[in-house]
Coordinates of C-alpha atoms in Angstrom, one line a residue:
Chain A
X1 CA -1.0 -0.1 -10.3
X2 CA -0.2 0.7 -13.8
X3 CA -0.5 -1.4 -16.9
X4 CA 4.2 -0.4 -17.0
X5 CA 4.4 -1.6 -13.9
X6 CA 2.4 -4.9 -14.4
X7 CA 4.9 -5.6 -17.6
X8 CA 7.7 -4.8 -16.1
X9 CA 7.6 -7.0 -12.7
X10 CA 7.0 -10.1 -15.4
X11 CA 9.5 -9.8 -17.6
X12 CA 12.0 -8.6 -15.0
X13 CA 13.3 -12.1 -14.2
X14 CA 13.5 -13.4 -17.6
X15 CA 16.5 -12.5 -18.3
X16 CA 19.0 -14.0 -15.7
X17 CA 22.2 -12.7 -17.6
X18 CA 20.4 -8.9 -17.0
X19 CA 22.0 -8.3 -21.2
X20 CA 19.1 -7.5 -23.8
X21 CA 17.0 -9.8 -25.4
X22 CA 16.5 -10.0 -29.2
X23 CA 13.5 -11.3 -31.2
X24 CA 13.7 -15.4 -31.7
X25 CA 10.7 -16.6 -33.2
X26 CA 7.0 -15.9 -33.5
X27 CA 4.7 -18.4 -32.3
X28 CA 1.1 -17.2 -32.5
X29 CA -0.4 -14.9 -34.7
X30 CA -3.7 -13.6 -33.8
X31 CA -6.0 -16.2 -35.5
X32 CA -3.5 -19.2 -34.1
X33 CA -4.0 -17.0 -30.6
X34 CA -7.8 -17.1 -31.0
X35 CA -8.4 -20.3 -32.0
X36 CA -6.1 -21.9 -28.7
X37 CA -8.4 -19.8 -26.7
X38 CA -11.7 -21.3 -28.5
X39 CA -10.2 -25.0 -28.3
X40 CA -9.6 -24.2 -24.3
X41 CA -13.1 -23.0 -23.9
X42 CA -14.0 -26.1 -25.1
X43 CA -11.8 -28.1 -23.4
X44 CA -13.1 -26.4 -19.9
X45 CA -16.8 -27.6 -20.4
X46 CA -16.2 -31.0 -21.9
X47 CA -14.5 -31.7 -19.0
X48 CA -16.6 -30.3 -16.5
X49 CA -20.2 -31.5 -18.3
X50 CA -21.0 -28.1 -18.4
X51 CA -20.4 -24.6 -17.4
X52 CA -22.6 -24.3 -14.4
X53 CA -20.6 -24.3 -11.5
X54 CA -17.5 -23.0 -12.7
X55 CA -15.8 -19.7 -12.1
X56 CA -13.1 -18.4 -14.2
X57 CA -10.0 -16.3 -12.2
X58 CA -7.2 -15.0 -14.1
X59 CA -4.5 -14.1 -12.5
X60 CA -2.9 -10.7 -13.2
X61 CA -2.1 -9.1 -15.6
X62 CA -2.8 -11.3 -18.8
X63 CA -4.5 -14.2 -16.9
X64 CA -7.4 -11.7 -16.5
X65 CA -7.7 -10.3 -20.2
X66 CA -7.4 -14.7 -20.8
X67 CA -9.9 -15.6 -18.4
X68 CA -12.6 -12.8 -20.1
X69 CA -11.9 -14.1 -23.2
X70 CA -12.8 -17.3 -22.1
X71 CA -16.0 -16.1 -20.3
X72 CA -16.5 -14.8 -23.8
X73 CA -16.3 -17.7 -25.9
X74 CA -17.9 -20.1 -22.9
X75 CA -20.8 -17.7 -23.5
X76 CA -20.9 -18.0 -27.3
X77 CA -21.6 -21.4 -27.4
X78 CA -23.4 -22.6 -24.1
X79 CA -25.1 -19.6 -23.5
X80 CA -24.0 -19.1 -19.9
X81 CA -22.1 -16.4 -18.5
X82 CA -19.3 -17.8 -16.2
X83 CA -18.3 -15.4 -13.2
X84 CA -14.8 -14.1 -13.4
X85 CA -12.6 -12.9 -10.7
X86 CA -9.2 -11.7 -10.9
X87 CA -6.4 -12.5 -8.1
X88 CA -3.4 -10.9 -7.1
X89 CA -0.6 -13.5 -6.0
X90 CA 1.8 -10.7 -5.1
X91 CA 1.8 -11.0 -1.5
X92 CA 1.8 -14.6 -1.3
X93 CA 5.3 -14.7 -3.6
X94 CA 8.0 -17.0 -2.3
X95 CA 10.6 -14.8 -3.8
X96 CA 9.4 -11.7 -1.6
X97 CA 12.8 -9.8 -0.5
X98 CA 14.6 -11.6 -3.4
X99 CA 13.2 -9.1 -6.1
X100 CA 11.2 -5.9 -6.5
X101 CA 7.3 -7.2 -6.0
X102 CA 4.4 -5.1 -6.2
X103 CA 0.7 -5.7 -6.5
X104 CA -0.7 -5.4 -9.9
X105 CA -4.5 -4.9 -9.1
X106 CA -7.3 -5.7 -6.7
X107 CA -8.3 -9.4 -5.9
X108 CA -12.0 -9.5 -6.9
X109 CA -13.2 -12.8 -6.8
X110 CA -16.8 -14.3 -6.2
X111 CA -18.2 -16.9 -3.7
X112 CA -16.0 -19.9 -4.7
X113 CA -17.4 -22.5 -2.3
X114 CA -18.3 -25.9 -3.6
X115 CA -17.7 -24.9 -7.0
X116 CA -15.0 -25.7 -9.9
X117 CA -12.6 -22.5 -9.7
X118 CA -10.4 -22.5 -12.9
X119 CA -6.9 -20.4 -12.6
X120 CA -6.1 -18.7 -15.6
X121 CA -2.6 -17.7 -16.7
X122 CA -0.7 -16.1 -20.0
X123 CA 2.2 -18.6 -19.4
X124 CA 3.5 -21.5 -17.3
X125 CA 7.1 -21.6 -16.2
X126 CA 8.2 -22.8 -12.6
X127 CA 5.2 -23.3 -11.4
X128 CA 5.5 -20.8 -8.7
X129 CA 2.9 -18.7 -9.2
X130 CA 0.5 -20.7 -9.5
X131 CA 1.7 -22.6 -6.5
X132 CA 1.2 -18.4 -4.6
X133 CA -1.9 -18.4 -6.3
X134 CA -3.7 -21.7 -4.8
X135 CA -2.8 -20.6 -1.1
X136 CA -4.3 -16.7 -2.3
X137 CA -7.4 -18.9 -3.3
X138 CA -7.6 -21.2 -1.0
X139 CA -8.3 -18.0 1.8
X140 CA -11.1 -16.8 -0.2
X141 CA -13.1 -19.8 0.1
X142 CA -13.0 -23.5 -0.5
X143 CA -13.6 -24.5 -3.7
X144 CA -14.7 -28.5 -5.2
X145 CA -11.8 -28.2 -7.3
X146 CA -9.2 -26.0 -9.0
X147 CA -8.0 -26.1 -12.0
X148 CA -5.6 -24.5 -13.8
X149 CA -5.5 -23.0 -18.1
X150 CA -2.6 -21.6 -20.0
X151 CA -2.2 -20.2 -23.3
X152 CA 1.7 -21.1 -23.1
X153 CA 3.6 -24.4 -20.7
X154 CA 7.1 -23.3 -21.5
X155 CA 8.8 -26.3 -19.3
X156 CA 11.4 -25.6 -16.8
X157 CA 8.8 -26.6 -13.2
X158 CA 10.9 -26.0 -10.0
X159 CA 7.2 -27.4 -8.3
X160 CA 5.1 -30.2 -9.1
X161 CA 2.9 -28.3 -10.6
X162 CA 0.2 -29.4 -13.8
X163 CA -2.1 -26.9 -16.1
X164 CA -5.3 -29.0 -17.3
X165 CA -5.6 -27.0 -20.1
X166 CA -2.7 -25.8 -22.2
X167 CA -3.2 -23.7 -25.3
X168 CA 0.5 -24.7 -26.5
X169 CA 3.7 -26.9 -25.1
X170 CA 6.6 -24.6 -26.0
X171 CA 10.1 -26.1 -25.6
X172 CA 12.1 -23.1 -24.4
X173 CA 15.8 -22.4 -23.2
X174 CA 15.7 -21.3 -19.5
X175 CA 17.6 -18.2 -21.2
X176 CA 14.9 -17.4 -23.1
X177 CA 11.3 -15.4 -22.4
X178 CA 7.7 -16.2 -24.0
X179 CA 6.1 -13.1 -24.6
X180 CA 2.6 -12.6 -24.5
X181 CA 0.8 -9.4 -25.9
X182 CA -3.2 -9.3 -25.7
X183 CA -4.7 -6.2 -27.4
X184 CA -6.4 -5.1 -24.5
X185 CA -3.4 -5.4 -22.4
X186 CA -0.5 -4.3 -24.5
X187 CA -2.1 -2.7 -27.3
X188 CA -1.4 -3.4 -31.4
X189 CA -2.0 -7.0 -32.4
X190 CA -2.3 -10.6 -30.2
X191 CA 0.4 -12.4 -30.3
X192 CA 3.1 -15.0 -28.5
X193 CA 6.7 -14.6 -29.1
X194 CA 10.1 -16.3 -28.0
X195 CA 12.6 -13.7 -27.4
X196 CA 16.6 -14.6 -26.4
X197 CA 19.7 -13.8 -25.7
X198 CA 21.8 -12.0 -28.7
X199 CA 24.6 -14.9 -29.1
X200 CA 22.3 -17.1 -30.1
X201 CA 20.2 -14.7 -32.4
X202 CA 23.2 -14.2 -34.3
X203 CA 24.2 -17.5 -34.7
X204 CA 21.0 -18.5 -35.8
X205 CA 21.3 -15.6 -38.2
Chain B
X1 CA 6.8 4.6 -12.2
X2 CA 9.0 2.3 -9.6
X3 CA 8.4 2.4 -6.1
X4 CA 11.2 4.3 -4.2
X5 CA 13.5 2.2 -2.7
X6 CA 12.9 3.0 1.0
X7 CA 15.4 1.9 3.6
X8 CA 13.9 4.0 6.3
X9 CA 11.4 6.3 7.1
X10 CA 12.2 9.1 8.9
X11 CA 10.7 11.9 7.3
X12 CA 8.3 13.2 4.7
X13 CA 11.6 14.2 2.7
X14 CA 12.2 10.1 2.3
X15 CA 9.0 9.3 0.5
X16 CA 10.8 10.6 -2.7
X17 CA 8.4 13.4 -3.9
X18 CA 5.0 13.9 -5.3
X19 CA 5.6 10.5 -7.3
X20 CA 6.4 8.8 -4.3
X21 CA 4.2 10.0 -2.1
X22 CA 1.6 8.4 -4.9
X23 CA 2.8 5.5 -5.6
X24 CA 2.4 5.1 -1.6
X25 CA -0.8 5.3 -1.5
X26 CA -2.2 3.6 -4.5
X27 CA 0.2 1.1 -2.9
X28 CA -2.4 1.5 -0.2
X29 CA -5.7 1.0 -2.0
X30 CA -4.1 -2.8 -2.2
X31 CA -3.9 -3.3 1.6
X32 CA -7.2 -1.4 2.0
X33 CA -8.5 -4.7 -0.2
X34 CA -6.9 -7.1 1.7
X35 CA -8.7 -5.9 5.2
X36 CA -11.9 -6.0 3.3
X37 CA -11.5 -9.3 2.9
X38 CA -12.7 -12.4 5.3
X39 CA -9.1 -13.5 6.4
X40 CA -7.6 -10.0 6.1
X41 CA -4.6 -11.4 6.2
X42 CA -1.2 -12.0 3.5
X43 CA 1.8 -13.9 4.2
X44 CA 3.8 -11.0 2.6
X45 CA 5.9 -10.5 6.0
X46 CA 6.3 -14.1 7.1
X47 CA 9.7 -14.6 8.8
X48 CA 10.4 -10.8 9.7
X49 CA 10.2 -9.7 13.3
X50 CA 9.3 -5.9 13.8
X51 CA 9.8 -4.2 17.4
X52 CA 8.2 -1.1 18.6
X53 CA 9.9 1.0 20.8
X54 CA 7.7 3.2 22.2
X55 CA 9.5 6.0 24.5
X56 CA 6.0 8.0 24.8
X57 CA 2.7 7.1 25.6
X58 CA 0.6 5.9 22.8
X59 CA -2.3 3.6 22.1
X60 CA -3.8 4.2 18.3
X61 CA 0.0 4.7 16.9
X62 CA 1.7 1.7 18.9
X63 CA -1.6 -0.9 17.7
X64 CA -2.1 0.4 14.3
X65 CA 1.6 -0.4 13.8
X66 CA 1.3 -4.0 15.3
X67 CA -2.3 -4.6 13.7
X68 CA -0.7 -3.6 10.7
X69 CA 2.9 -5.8 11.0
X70 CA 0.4 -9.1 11.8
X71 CA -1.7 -8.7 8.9
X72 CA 1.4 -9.1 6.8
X73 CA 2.2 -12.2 8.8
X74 CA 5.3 -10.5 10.5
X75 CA 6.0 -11.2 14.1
X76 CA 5.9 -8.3 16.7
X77 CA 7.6 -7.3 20.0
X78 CA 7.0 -4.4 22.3
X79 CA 9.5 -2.3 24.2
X80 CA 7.2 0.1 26.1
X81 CA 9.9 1.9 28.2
X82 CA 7.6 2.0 31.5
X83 CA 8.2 -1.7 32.4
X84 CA 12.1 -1.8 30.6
X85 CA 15.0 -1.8 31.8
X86 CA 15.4 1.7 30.1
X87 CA 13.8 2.6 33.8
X88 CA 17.2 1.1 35.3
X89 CA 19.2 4.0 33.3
X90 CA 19.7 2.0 30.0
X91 CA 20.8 4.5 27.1
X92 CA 19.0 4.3 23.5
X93 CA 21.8 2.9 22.1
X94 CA 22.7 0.0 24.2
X95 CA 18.4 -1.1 24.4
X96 CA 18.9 -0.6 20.3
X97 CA 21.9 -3.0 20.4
X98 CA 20.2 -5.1 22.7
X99 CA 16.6 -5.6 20.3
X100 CA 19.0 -6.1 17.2
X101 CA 20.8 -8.7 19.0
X102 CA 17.6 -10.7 19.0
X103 CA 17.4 -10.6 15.4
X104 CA 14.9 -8.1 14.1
X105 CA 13.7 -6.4 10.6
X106 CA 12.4 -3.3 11.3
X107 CA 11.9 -1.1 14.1
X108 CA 9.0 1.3 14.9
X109 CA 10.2 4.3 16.9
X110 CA 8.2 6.8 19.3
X111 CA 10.6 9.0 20.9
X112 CA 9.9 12.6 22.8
X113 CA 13.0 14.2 20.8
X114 CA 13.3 15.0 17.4
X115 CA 16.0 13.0 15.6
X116 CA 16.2 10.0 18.2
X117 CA 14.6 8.0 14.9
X118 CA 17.6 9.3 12.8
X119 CA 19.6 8.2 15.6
X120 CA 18.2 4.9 15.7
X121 CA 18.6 4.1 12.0
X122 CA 22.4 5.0 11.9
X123 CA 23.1 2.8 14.7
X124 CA 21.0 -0.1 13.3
X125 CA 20.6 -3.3 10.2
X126 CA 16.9 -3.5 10.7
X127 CA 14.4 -0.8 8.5
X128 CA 13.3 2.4 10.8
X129 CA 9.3 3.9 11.0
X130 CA 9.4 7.0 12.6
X131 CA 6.1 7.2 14.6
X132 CA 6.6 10.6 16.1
X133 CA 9.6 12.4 17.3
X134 CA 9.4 15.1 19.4
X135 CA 8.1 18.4 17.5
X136 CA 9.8 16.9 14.2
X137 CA 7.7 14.7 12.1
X138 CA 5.1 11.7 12.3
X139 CA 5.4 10.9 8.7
X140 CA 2.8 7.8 8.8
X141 CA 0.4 10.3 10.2
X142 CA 0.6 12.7 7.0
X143 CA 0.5 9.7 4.4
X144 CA -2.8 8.3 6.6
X145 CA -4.2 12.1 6.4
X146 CA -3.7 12.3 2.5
X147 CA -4.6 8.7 1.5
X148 CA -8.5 9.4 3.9
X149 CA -8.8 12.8 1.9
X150 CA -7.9 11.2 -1.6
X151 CA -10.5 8.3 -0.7
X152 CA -13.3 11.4 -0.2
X153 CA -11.6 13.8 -3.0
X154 CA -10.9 11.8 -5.9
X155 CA -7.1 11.2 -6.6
X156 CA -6.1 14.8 -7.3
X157 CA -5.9 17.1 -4.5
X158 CA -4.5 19.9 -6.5
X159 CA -5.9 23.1 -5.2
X160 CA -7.5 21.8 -2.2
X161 CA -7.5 23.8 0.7
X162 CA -6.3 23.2 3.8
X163 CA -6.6 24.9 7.7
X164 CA -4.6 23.3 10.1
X165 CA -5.1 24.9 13.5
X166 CA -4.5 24.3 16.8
X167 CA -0.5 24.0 18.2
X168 CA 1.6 24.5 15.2
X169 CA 4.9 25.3 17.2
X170 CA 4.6 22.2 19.0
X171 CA 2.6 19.6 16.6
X172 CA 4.8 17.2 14.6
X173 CA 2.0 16.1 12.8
X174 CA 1.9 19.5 11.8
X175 CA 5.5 19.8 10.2
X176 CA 5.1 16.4 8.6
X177 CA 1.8 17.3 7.0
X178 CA 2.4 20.6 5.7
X179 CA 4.9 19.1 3.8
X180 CA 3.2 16.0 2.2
X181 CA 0.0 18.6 1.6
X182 CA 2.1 20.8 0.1
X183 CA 3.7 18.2 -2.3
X184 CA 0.4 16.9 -3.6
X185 CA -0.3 20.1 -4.1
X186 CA -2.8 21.2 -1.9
X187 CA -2.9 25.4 -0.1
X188 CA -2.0 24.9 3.6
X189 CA -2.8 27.8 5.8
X190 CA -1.5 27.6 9.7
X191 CA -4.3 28.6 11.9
X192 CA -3.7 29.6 15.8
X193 CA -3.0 32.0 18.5
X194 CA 0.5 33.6 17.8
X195 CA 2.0 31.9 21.0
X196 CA 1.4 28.6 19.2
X197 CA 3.4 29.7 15.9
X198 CA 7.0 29.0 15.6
X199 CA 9.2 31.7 15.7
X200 CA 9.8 31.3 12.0
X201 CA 8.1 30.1 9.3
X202 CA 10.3 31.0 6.3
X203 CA 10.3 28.3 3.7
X204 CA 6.9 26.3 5.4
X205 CA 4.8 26.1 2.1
X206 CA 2.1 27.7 4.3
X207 CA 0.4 30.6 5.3
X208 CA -0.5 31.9 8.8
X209 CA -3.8 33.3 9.6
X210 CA -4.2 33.9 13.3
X211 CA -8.2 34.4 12.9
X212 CA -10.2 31.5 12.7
X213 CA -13.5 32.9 11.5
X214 CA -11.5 34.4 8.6
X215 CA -9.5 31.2 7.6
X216 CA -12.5 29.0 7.2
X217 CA -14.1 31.0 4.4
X218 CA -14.0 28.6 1.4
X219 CA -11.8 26.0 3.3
X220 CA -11.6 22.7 1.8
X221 CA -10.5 20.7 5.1
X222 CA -10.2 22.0 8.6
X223 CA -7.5 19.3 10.1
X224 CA -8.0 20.5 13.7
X225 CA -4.5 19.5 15.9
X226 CA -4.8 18.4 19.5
X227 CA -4.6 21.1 22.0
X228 CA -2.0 19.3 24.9
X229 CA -3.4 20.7 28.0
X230 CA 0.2 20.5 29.6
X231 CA 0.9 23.6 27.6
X232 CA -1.5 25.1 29.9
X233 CA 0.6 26.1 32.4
X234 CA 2.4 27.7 30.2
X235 CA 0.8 30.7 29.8
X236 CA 0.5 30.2 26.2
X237 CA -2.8 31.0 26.4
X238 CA -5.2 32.2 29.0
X239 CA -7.8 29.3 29.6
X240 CA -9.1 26.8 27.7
X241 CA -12.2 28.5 27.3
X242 CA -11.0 31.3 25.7
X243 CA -9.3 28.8 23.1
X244 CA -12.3 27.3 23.0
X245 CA -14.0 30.1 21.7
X246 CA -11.4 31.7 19.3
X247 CA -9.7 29.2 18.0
X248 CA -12.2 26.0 18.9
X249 CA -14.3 24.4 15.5
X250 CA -17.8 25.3 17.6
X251 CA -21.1 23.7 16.4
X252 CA -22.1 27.6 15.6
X253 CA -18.4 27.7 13.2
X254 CA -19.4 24.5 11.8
X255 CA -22.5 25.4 10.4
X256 CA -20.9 28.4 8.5
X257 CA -18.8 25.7 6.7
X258 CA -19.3 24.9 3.0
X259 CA -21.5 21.7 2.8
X260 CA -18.8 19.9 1.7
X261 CA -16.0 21.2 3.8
X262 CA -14.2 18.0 5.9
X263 CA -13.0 18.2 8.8
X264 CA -10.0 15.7 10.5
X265 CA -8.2 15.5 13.4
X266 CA -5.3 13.1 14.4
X267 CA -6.4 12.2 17.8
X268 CA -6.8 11.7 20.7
X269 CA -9.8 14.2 20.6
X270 CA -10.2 17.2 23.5
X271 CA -14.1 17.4 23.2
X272 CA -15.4 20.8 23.7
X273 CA -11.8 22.3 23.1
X274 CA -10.4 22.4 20.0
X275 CA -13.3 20.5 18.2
X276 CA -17.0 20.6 19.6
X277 CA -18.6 17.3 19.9
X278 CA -21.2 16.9 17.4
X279 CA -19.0 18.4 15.0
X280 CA -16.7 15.7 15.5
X281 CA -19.5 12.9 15.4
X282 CA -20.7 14.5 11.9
X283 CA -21.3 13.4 8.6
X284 CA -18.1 15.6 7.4
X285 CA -15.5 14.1 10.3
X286 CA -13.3 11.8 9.0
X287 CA -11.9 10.7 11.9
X288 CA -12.9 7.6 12.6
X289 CA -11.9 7.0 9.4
X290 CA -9.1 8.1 9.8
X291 CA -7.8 5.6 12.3
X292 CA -9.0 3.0 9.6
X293 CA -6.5 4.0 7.0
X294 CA -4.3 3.9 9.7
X295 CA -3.8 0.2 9.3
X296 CA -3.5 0.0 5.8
X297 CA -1.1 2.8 5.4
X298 CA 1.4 1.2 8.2
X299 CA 1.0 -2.3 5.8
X300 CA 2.1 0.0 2.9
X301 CA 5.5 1.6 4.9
X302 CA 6.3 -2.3 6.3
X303 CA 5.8 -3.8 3.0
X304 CA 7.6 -1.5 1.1
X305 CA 10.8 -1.2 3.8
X306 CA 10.7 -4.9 4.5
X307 CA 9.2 -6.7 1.4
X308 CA 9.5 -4.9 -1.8
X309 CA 12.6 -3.2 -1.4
X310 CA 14.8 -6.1 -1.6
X311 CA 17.9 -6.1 -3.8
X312 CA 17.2 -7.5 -8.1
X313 CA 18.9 -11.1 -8.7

């Protein structure tokens, strides 16, 4: 699958009036991105006394640039260099038939038995992917525990769903999209933005 | 690139193209992953029933389909006419209104005349596969064909050239793969006696060679067709030795291949007629392989007429 396709099947739902979206607000800049990313790195082996069992698994497309930068920073500091894998919910989606789905890339991930798998995603909304992504785990093998990182818990769960880590609680408008963009993903410069609807951008204005 | 939005397919023509003829099978390579792995199975399909409704004889067809609609989690039926009430003198159209009466997705259709899919589709809700009508078109057969040569090939098969020999006038493998060939850009030539040409072959994007020996220098793939031995009696030709030895791929033919010269054939094999059998046990057959893809192409069509092609809320 291509890099267009994997952007346009996540921000095709964000905007449930189907009207263009206009820059809101920026939330991270690069350094603020990098730093979130440090402080969850941290996070992950505090909690888990360590990083020797764990294994990192972004899910696609951003989750998986996320999860090697995590890798990356795990590494800096503790010296050890965490597996990744990478997982492809697409064809465990409730909202197959409901919307255009297609897989964004092959599920790689290594032997997860009896260790501490961490999800990794760009941004939490309903809870519904991570919720595809569990069962799309739980096939491959049976790990101690999951748990789950984000760089961005915009609100709005439709499942009882928690992230462990969180790299930033955004209040948003269900209207409204976060938008991610990792340089190796999207090109230019890291950042997270809120984009919405136009009547509100002008009335902000 | 979006995925064509596929209702049915019938044809080669309905794949939408060189672009989505591609985004096929690199929708593929994804299936082709989830068979690799221990449970090679998704819940992609869950709730959707398919049916196959199998008016010829078929084994590798009929249980790729199935194999292919349970790994997606989709439940499967079986209409195989010989123990049907199609025996009592039931017409296609009243056992089609019958299946869709028991609530069904998609339907899988083997049928000895050409259009009887086409037929199917206009009468019916649920998604059609045509898997082989009459001399017409086995579509699933050509995309399985491609996706096994890009896998040995690389991604591109610009330029690569193709035989295919055997039965043209009556092979619907044939007609379906000369197209999808042609559109990923590959040089078919049609290879056979001239009682096994059509009539015609303005606008086939091939050429027609009737000498074997002559057609193989610097072939890329020999993709031989099966020879149906009821066309025997025929008097198409005059034995099946003598087809054997003109227009057979012989061990002696084989070795004048280029190293790297593939060879394919859909199955089920005549040994010792149109391919010999250690050629077709070889290092350059792909035809075991062939029946491999098989699966995760048939995952690809179901997925994208039942799963992916669902209307944007």
């Amino acid at each position: 699958m291509h890099a267009s396709d994997a952007a346009a099947n996540e921000h095709a739902p964000a905007t449930p009036g189907g009207g263009h979206l206009f820059f809101r607000a920026g939330v991270f800049d690069p350094a603020d991105l990098r730093r979130a990313v440090t402080r969850i790195a941290h996070e992950i082996v505090e909690r888990n006394h360590g990083a020797a069992d764990l294994v990192l698994v972004g899910l696609y497309t951003r989750g998986v640039a996320l999860a090697r930068r995590l890798a990356a920073a795990i590494e800096s500091f503790e010296g050890i260099a965490v597996p990744i894998g990478t997982l492809d919910v697409a064809f465990y989606r409730d909202d197959i038939g409901l919307r255009p789905v297609q897989p964004l890339g092959p599920t790689e991930v290594p032997d997860v038995a009896g260790r501490v798998v961490v999800l990794v995603d760009d941004v939490l909304y309903t809870g519904r992917t991570v919720r595809s992504a569990l069962d799309a785990l739980l096939e491959l093998g049976r790990p101690r525990a999951v748990q789950l990182a984000v760089l961005v818990d915009r609100g709005h769960r439709e499942l009882p769903v928690r992230a462990d880590y969180v790299g930033k609680n955004l209040p948003t408008k269900a209207a409204e999209d976060v938008r991610v963009h990792l340089s190796e993903v999207d090109g230019g410069d890291d950042r997270v933005e809120i984009w919405g609807p136009a009547e509100e951008a002008k009335r902000d204005a | 690139m979006p995925e064509p939005a596929l209702k049915h397919l019938l044809s080669v023509d309905d794949l939408g193209g060189r672009a989505g003829i591609e985004a096929m099978l690199d929708l593929t390579d994804s299936f082709v992953e989830v068979l690799a792995r221990d449970i090679p199975k998704v819940p992609a399909l869950r709730g959707k029933t398919v049916v196959s409704l199998f008016y010829e004889e078929s084994t590798r067809t009929r249980l790729s389909f199935e194999t292919a609609a349970k790994r997606l989690s989709a439940d499967t039926m079986t209409f195989s006419v010989s123990t049907s009430s199609v025996k009592k003198g039931e017409s296609l159209l009243d056992t089609v209104h019958t299946i869709e009466a028991m609530g069904i997705d998609g339907i899988v259709v083997r049928h000895p005349c050409a259009g009887a899919p086409h037929r199917v589709a206009s009468w019916s809700q649920a998604s059609v596969v045509n898997a082989g009508d009459g001399r017409h078109e086995h579509p699933t057969q050509a995309l399985l064909d491609a996706f096994t040569l890009r896998r040995h090939r690389g991604p591109s098969l610009d330029g690569c050239r193709i035989a295919i020999v055997g039965d043209v006038k009556h092979s619907r493998v044939a007609r379906s793969n000369v197209k999808l060939f042609d559109a990923l850009g590959c040089e078919v030539t049609f290879v056979g006696p001239p009682t096994l040409m059509p009539e015609r072959l303005d606008g086939w994007p091939a050429t027609v060679s009737y000498d074997l020996d002559d057609a193989l220098v610097d072939i890329d793939v020999v993709y031989l067709l099966r020879i149906q031995r009821e066309r025997i009696g025929q008097a198409l030709f005059p034995s099946v030795r003598e087809y054997a030895a003109r227009y057979g791929l012989t061990s002696e033919r084989a070795s004048r291949l280029k190293p790297d010269t593939l060879v394919m054939h859909p199955g089920p094999l005549n040994r010792g007629v149109e391919i010999a059998a250690d050629v077709a046990d070889s290092t350059r057959s792909l035809i075991t392989e062939q029946v491999a893809n098989g699966v995760a192409v048939r995952m690809a069509v179901l997925w994208s007429l039942l799963g992916s092609g669902g209307p944007v809320i």
